[in-house]
Amino acid sequence: MDRSNISTMYSNNIFEQIGGKTKSDGKSNAKNIDSYTPSDKSLKEQRSLSKLIKANRELKRDLDLTKDELKKVKKELEKANAKLKKYSK
């Protein structure tokens, strides 16, 4: 690292690969694991936890949709109030 140039010290590419194995191109034959299940949990606990996480995702999605709808309604209300003020003068 060149200390004379401050931009190289604080570059955005801090995760540059310097050695070791090269990054794979995504064509590996191994199955990708997209979740983690602790081995110390029973199957019943794992299922319950999975259901809880799924319900949490659904609730978050519903909350986001409701927030978006609220924003739309607030914008419409602001427009209606602006028109009302305009015509009441």
XYZ file of C-alpha atoms in Angstrom:
89
model
C 0.000 0.000 0.000
C 1.394 3.339 -1.022
C 1.223 5.662 1.962
C 2.126 8.728 -0.065
C -1.218 8.701 -1.846
C -4.110 8.886 0.618
C -6.647 7.762 -1.970
C -4.940 4.379 -2.248
C -4.985 3.996 1.525
C -8.743 4.449 1.670
C -9.854 2.944 -1.616
C -13.240 1.291 -1.971
C -11.679 -2.022 -2.965
C -10.640 -3.150 0.512
C -11.688 -6.746 -0.127
C -9.302 -7.339 -3.006
C -8.056 -10.903 -3.230
C -4.292 -10.984 -2.815
C -3.548 -14.707 -2.616
C -5.015 -18.125 -2.160
C -7.491 -19.846 -4.433
C -9.051 -17.812 -7.210
C -12.702 -16.968 -6.993
C -14.893 -19.554 -8.679
C -17.002 -18.584 -11.651
C -20.148 -20.025 -10.061
C -20.093 -23.269 -12.048
C -19.188 -25.567 -9.189
C -20.859 -28.947 -8.842
C -21.264 -28.567 -5.083
C -24.720 -27.766 -3.772
C -24.947 -24.235 -2.405
C -26.211 -23.996 1.151
C -28.523 -21.028 1.659
C -29.543 -21.651 5.244
C -28.049 -22.692 8.538
C -29.557 -25.240 10.870
C -27.860 -25.733 14.233
C -27.173 -29.375 14.966
C -28.031 -29.027 18.640
C -31.729 -28.347 17.894
C -34.307 -31.102 17.638
C -36.309 -31.505 14.437
C -39.378 -30.080 16.156
C -37.446 -26.997 17.276
C -35.971 -26.597 13.785
C -39.430 -26.740 12.187
C -40.801 -24.271 14.711
C -37.926 -21.899 14.120
C -38.373 -22.210 10.362
C -42.091 -21.410 10.666
C -41.315 -18.412 12.872
C -38.772 -17.036 10.402
C -41.205 -17.529 7.513
C -43.995 -15.754 9.405
C -41.593 -12.925 10.242
C -40.708 -12.510 6.536
C -44.390 -12.419 5.587
C -45.181 -9.859 8.281
C -42.284 -7.683 7.181
C -43.473 -7.849 3.570
C -47.003 -6.888 4.668
C -45.626 -4.035 6.757
C -43.613 -2.717 3.812
C -46.679 -2.859 1.546
C -48.749 -1.035 4.155
C -46.085 1.661 4.533
C -46.004 2.167 0.760
C -49.780 2.467 0.653
C -49.702 4.953 3.538
C -47.184 7.104 1.659
C -49.474 7.150 -1.390
C -52.482 8.124 0.690
C -50.510 10.895 2.428
C -49.471 12.327 -0.944
C -53.076 12.280 -2.157
C -54.207 13.947 1.059
C -51.568 16.674 0.685
C -52.734 17.336 -2.885
C -56.363 17.492 -1.747
C -55.475 19.884 1.083
C -53.513 22.097 -1.314
C -56.508 22.264 -3.684
C -58.826 23.001 -0.783
C -56.631 25.875 0.400
C -56.359 27.193 -3.146
C -60.131 27.304 -3.676
C -60.987 28.550 -0.188
C -59.070 31.825 -0.667
